[in-house]
Amino acid sequence: MSEDAAASATDIVPENVNLDDAEEEESKRVEEMEREASKLRELQAAAEKQENGSAEGDASVPMETEEDRALADQRSIFIGNVDYGATPEEIQQHFQACGTINRVTILCDKFTGHPKGYAYIEFADTESVDTALAMDNSLFRGRLIKVTSKRTNIHGFNRGRGRGGGGGYRGGYRGGFRGGNGGFSPYRGRGSPPHMALTPLRQWTRSMATAVYPFSKAVIVPTAPPPPISREGLRQGKGLMEFLKETLPTPEKRKWLTTYFSKRHPTRIQPGSVLTVTMNHAPNTFSGVLLSVRRRGLDTSFVLRNVINRTGVEMQFFPASPHITNIKILRRAGGESSNNGKAAGSRMRRAKLFYLRDSPEKMSAISAGAKS
């Protein structure tokens, strides 16, 4: 019996050894899974802790309510036609006399980042708004700016009609100068968190935008070269008027212009002389008293007056005109007549005898050769 028991014992031992090895391997796998689960729990706890920390940091900044925004809009003004190169500091200096300024906001395009040409100012009190409205149409950087009260936006009031989707993103940054210790934050909107100041899309669009745009002072506009001017012809008197002066009138008419109607020639015709002008059209002849002479080179003209059937008649003649065929001097002013080119008598006291229009007796006396 002892030998049989020993043989059976030796047969049972290997089976127990195999069972122990399987249990150990299974326990090792369980421990490894527990370690992985603990690591996952630690990572999850760290992520939750980080999220809670960021949420607490955001919660520390109080969010503005609709009432706060409405009150801020009541203390704000809208400024239109603002120069594109204006800075928030310059706008703050322009409206500094109106009151304490909390914030200056300049709107920019969301794609290019360029200013849109208008801005907002938020004052510390509503009394400053009334003072700022008086600066409407004031001059700022060479422009007349438009100053009005800022209206409060109502959600859904300005929503468009049609098949379009949601309202979408409307504009660029609402940054600018902040009064007090706020400093200058050009890219943060009111209530927007710091990490959302510039999205990757906006950064890419701003990097792709041109650095120089039409309203920038850095734009260099090439000027066209002036056309070449030939000054030799001007120095030699070869202009159009000089050419017409020599070719347009006939030699006889050039003689009239240089003698009869000259200002200093000894045989010039004085006002008060009696002349007869012959023309190649009706009326063929006209005689009258010389009232005035208008010396303008080729455009020189003179006025004759006569009384026909108790009616005063005046005519203006141009000596260089091709319609004038002859000018005859019947009587020179103040003396006897002749057409020999010699001056006779004394000159009249006036250069223009328009007063003869109101004195028909003097007109008749001059035409008859009597002393007036």
Coordinates of C-alpha atoms in Angstrom, one line a residue, residues 92-361:
Q92 CA -8.1 110.0 -27.0
Q93 CA -6.1 113.3 -27.2
H94 CA -8.7 114.8 -29.5
F95 CA -11.6 114.1 -27.1
Q96 CA -9.6 114.5 -23.9
A97 CA -11.3 117.8 -23.0
C98 CA -14.8 116.2 -23.1
G99 CA -14.2 114.0 -20.0
T100 CA -12.6 110.9 -18.6
I101 CA -12.3 108.2 -21.3
N102 CA -12.5 104.5 -20.4
R103 CA -11.9 103.0 -23.7
V104 CA -11.2 103.8 -27.4
T105 CA -12.2 101.2 -29.9
I106 CA -11.1 101.1 -33.6
L107 CA -12.9 98.6 -35.9
C108 CA -10.7 96.7 -38.4
D109 CA -11.5 94.4 -41.3
K110 CA -11.4 90.7 -40.3
F111 CA -9.6 89.6 -43.4
T112 CA -7.0 92.3 -44.0
G113 CA -6.7 93.8 -40.5
H114 CA -7.0 97.3 -42.0
P115 CA -9.1 100.0 -40.1
K116 CA -12.6 100.5 -41.4
G117 CA -12.6 104.2 -40.9
Y118 CA -14.7 104.6 -37.7
A119 CA -14.2 104.2 -34.0
Y120 CA -16.0 104.2 -30.6
I121 CA -15.2 106.0 -27.4
E122 CA -16.6 105.0 -24.0
F123 CA -16.6 107.7 -21.3
A124 CA -16.8 107.4 -17.6
D125 CA -20.1 109.3 -17.4
T126 CA -23.0 110.2 -19.6
E127 CA -22.4 114.0 -19.3
S128 CA -19.2 113.6 -21.3
V129 CA -21.3 112.2 -24.2
D130 CA -23.2 115.5 -24.6
T131 CA -19.9 117.5 -24.6
A132 CA -18.4 115.1 -27.2
L133 CA -21.5 115.5 -29.5
A134 CA -20.6 119.2 -29.8
M135 CA -17.4 118.2 -31.6
D136 CA -19.4 116.9 -34.6
N137 CA -17.8 118.1 -37.9
S138 CA -14.6 118.9 -36.1
L139 CA -11.3 118.6 -38.0
F140 CA -9.2 115.5 -37.1
R141 CA -6.1 114.7 -39.2
G142 CA -7.4 116.8 -42.1
R143 CA -10.9 115.2 -42.1
L144 CA -14.3 116.4 -40.8
I145 CA -15.3 113.6 -38.4
K146 CA -18.9 112.6 -37.7
V147 CA -19.8 112.2 -34.0
T148 CA -23.1 110.6 -32.9
S149 CA -24.4 108.7 -30.0
K150 CA -23.7 104.9 -30.0
R151 CA -26.8 102.8 -30.5
T152 CA -27.5 99.7 -28.5
N153 CA -27.5 96.5 -30.6
I154 CA -30.6 94.4 -30.2
H155 CA -30.2 90.7 -30.9
G156 CA -32.2 89.6 -33.9
F157 CA -33.4 93.1 -34.7
N158 CA -31.0 93.6 -37.6
R159 CA -31.0 90.1 -38.8
G160 CA -31.3 89.9 -42.6
R161 CA -33.9 88.0 -44.6
G162 CA -33.5 85.2 -47.1
R163 CA -32.0 81.7 -47.2
G164 CA -28.8 82.6 -45.5
G165 CA -27.7 80.8 -42.3
G166 CA -26.7 82.4 -39.1
G167 CA -25.4 85.8 -38.5
G168 CA -21.7 84.8 -38.7
Y169 CA -18.7 86.7 -37.6
R170 CA -19.1 90.4 -38.5
G171 CA -15.9 92.3 -37.9
G172 CA -12.4 92.5 -36.7
Y173 CA -10.9 93.4 -33.4
R174 CA -12.5 95.9 -31.0
G175 CA -9.3 96.9 -29.4
G176 CA -7.9 100.2 -28.5
F177 CA -6.8 102.5 -25.7
R178 CA -8.1 101.8 -22.3
G179 CA -8.1 104.5 -19.7
G180 CA -6.4 104.1 -16.3
N181 CA -4.0 101.2 -15.9
G182 CA -5.6 99.0 -18.7
G183 CA -2.9 99.9 -21.2
F184 CA -3.3 99.4 -24.9
S185 CA -4.8 96.1 -26.1
P186 CA -5.3 96.3 -29.9
Y187 CA -6.5 92.8 -30.5
R188 CA -8.8 91.9 -27.6
G189 CA -12.6 92.4 -27.9
R190 CA -14.8 93.2 -25.0
G191 CA -15.3 90.0 -23.0
S192 CA -13.1 87.8 -25.3
P193 CA -10.6 85.5 -23.5
P194 CA -6.9 86.0 -24.1
H195 CA -6.2 82.7 -25.8
M196 CA -8.9 83.5 -28.5
A197 CA -7.4 86.9 -29.4
L198 CA -6.0 85.7 -32.8
T199 CA -7.3 82.5 -34.3
P200 CA -5.0 80.7 -36.7
L201 CA -7.3 81.7 -39.6
R202 CA -7.0 85.4 -38.8
Q203 CA -3.2 85.0 -38.3
W204 CA -3.0 83.5 -41.7
T205 CA -5.2 86.1 -43.4
R206 CA -3.3 88.9 -41.8
S207 CA 0.0 87.4 -42.9
M208 CA -1.2 87.1 -46.4
A209 CA -2.6 90.7 -46.5
T210 CA -0.5 93.3 -48.2
A211 CA 1.6 95.5 -45.9
V212 CA 0.9 98.6 -48.0
Y213 CA -2.6 99.6 -48.9
P214 CA -4.0 102.7 -50.8
F215 CA -4.6 104.7 -47.6
S216 CA -1.2 104.1 -46.1
K217 CA 1.4 106.8 -46.0
A218 CA 4.0 104.3 -47.2
V219 CA 2.4 104.1 -50.7
I220 CA 4.7 105.6 -53.3
V221 CA 2.8 106.9 -56.3
P222 CA 5.1 107.3 -59.3
T223 CA 4.8 110.7 -60.9
A224 CA 4.7 111.0 -64.6
P225 CA 7.7 112.9 -66.1
P226 CA 6.7 116.3 -67.4
P227 CA 6.5 116.6 -71.2
P228 CA 9.5 118.2 -72.9
I229 CA 9.0 121.9 -73.5
S230 CA 10.8 123.6 -76.4
R231 CA 11.8 127.0 -75.1
E232 CA 13.8 128.1 -78.2
G233 CA 10.7 128.9 -80.1
L234 CA 9.3 131.0 -77.2
R235 CA 12.6 132.9 -77.0
Q236 CA 12.5 133.8 -80.7
G237 CA 8.9 134.9 -80.6
K238 CA 7.5 132.1 -82.6
G239 CA 4.3 131.7 -80.7
L240 CA 0.8 131.5 -82.2
M241 CA -0.1 135.1 -81.4
E242 CA 3.1 136.4 -82.8
F243 CA 2.5 134.5 -86.0
L244 CA -1.1 135.8 -86.2
K245 CA 0.0 139.3 -85.5
E246 CA 2.3 139.2 -88.5
T247 CA 0.1 137.3 -91.0
L248 CA -3.5 138.0 -90.1
P249 CA -3.9 141.7 -90.8
T250 CA -3.0 143.3 -94.1
P251 CA -0.2 145.9 -94.3
E252 CA -2.7 148.8 -94.3
K253 CA -4.4 147.5 -91.2
R254 CA -1.1 146.9 -89.4
K255 CA -0.4 150.6 -90.2
W256 CA -3.7 151.6 -88.6
L257 CA -2.9 149.6 -85.5
T258 CA 0.6 151.1 -85.1
T259 CA -0.4 154.7 -85.9
Y260 CA -4.1 155.6 -85.5
F261 CA -4.8 153.3 -82.6
S262 CA -1.4 153.4 -80.9
K263 CA -1.1 154.7 -77.4
R264 CA 1.9 157.0 -77.9
H265 CA 2.1 157.7 -81.7
P266 CA 1.9 161.4 -82.6
T267 CA -0.8 160.8 -85.2
R268 CA -3.0 158.7 -82.9
I269 CA -6.7 159.3 -82.9
Q270 CA -8.1 160.9 -79.8
P271 CA -11.6 160.4 -78.4
G272 CA -13.8 163.2 -79.7
S273 CA -12.6 162.9 -83.3
V274 CA -15.2 162.4 -86.1
L275 CA -14.5 159.3 -88.2
T276 CA -16.1 157.5 -91.2
V277 CA -15.8 153.8 -91.5
T278 CA -16.3 151.9 -94.8
M279 CA -17.4 148.3 -94.7
N280 CA -18.1 145.6 -97.3
H281 CA -21.5 144.8 -95.8
A282 CA -24.5 146.8 -94.6
P283 CA -24.3 149.5 -93.4
N284 CA -21.6 150.2 -95.9
T285 CA -20.6 153.5 -94.2
F286 CA -21.0 154.8 -90.8
S287 CA -19.9 158.2 -89.4
G288 CA -19.8 159.2 -85.8
V289 CA -17.9 160.7 -82.9
L290 CA -15.1 158.5 -81.4
L291 CA -16.2 157.7 -77.8
S292 CA -13.5 155.2 -76.7
V293 CA -10.6 153.1 -78.0
R294 CA -9.9 149.6 -76.5
R295 CA -6.3 148.6 -77.3
R296 CA -5.8 144.8 -77.3
G297 CA -3.4 144.1 -80.1
L298 CA -5.2 142.3 -82.9
D299 CA -8.4 142.6 -80.9
T300 CA -8.2 146.5 -80.8
S301 CA -11.7 148.1 -81.2
F302 CA -13.3 151.5 -81.1
V303 CA -16.8 152.8 -80.6
L304 CA -18.5 155.5 -82.8
R305 CA -21.7 157.3 -81.8
N306 CA -24.1 159.3 -84.0
V307 CA -27.6 160.6 -83.8
I308 CA -29.9 159.2 -86.6
N309 CA -33.5 160.4 -86.7
R310 CA -33.2 161.7 -83.1
T311 CA -32.0 158.3 -81.9
G312 CA -28.5 157.7 -80.6
V313 CA -26.7 154.9 -82.5
E314 CA -23.4 153.3 -81.5
M315 CA -21.3 150.8 -83.3
Q316 CA -18.1 149.0 -82.3
F317 CA -15.5 148.3 -85.0
F318 CA -12.4 146.2 -85.1
P319 CA -9.6 147.7 -87.4
A320 CA -8.1 144.2 -88.0
S321 CA -11.4 142.8 -89.2
P322 CA -11.5 141.8 -92.9
H323 CA -14.9 143.5 -93.1
I324 CA -13.4 147.0 -92.6
T325 CA -12.1 148.4 -95.9
N326 CA -11.3 152.1 -95.0
I327 CA -11.1 154.4 -92.0
K328 CA -11.3 158.2 -92.8
I329 CA -10.7 161.0 -90.3
L330 CA -13.2 163.8 -90.9
R331 CA -12.2 165.9 -87.8
R332 CA -9.7 165.4 -85.1
A333 CA -10.5 166.1 -81.5
G334 CA -10.3 169.8 -80.6
G335 CA -9.2 171.2 -84.0
E336 CA -9.8 171.3 -87.8
S337 CA -10.0 168.2 -89.8
S338 CA -7.6 166.5 -92.1
N339 CA -6.7 163.0 -93.2
N340 CA -3.1 163.8 -93.9
G341 CA -1.8 162.1 -90.8
K342 CA -1.0 165.3 -88.8
A343 CA -2.4 165.9 -85.4
A344 CA -4.5 169.1 -85.1
G345 CA -6.0 170.9 -82.1
S346 CA -5.8 169.8 -78.4
R347 CA -6.8 166.5 -76.9
M348 CA -10.0 166.0 -74.9
R349 CA -9.9 166.0 -71.2
R350 CA -11.4 162.5 -71.0
A351 CA -10.2 159.3 -72.5
K352 CA -13.7 158.0 -72.9
L353 CA -16.6 160.2 -73.8
F354 CA -19.5 158.1 -72.6
Y355 CA -21.1 161.2 -71.0
L356 CA -22.2 162.3 -74.5
R357 CA -24.9 159.7 -74.3
D358 CA -26.7 162.0 -71.8
S359 CA -25.8 165.3 -73.6
P360 CA -27.2 165.3 -77.1
E361 CA -26.5 169.1 -77.5

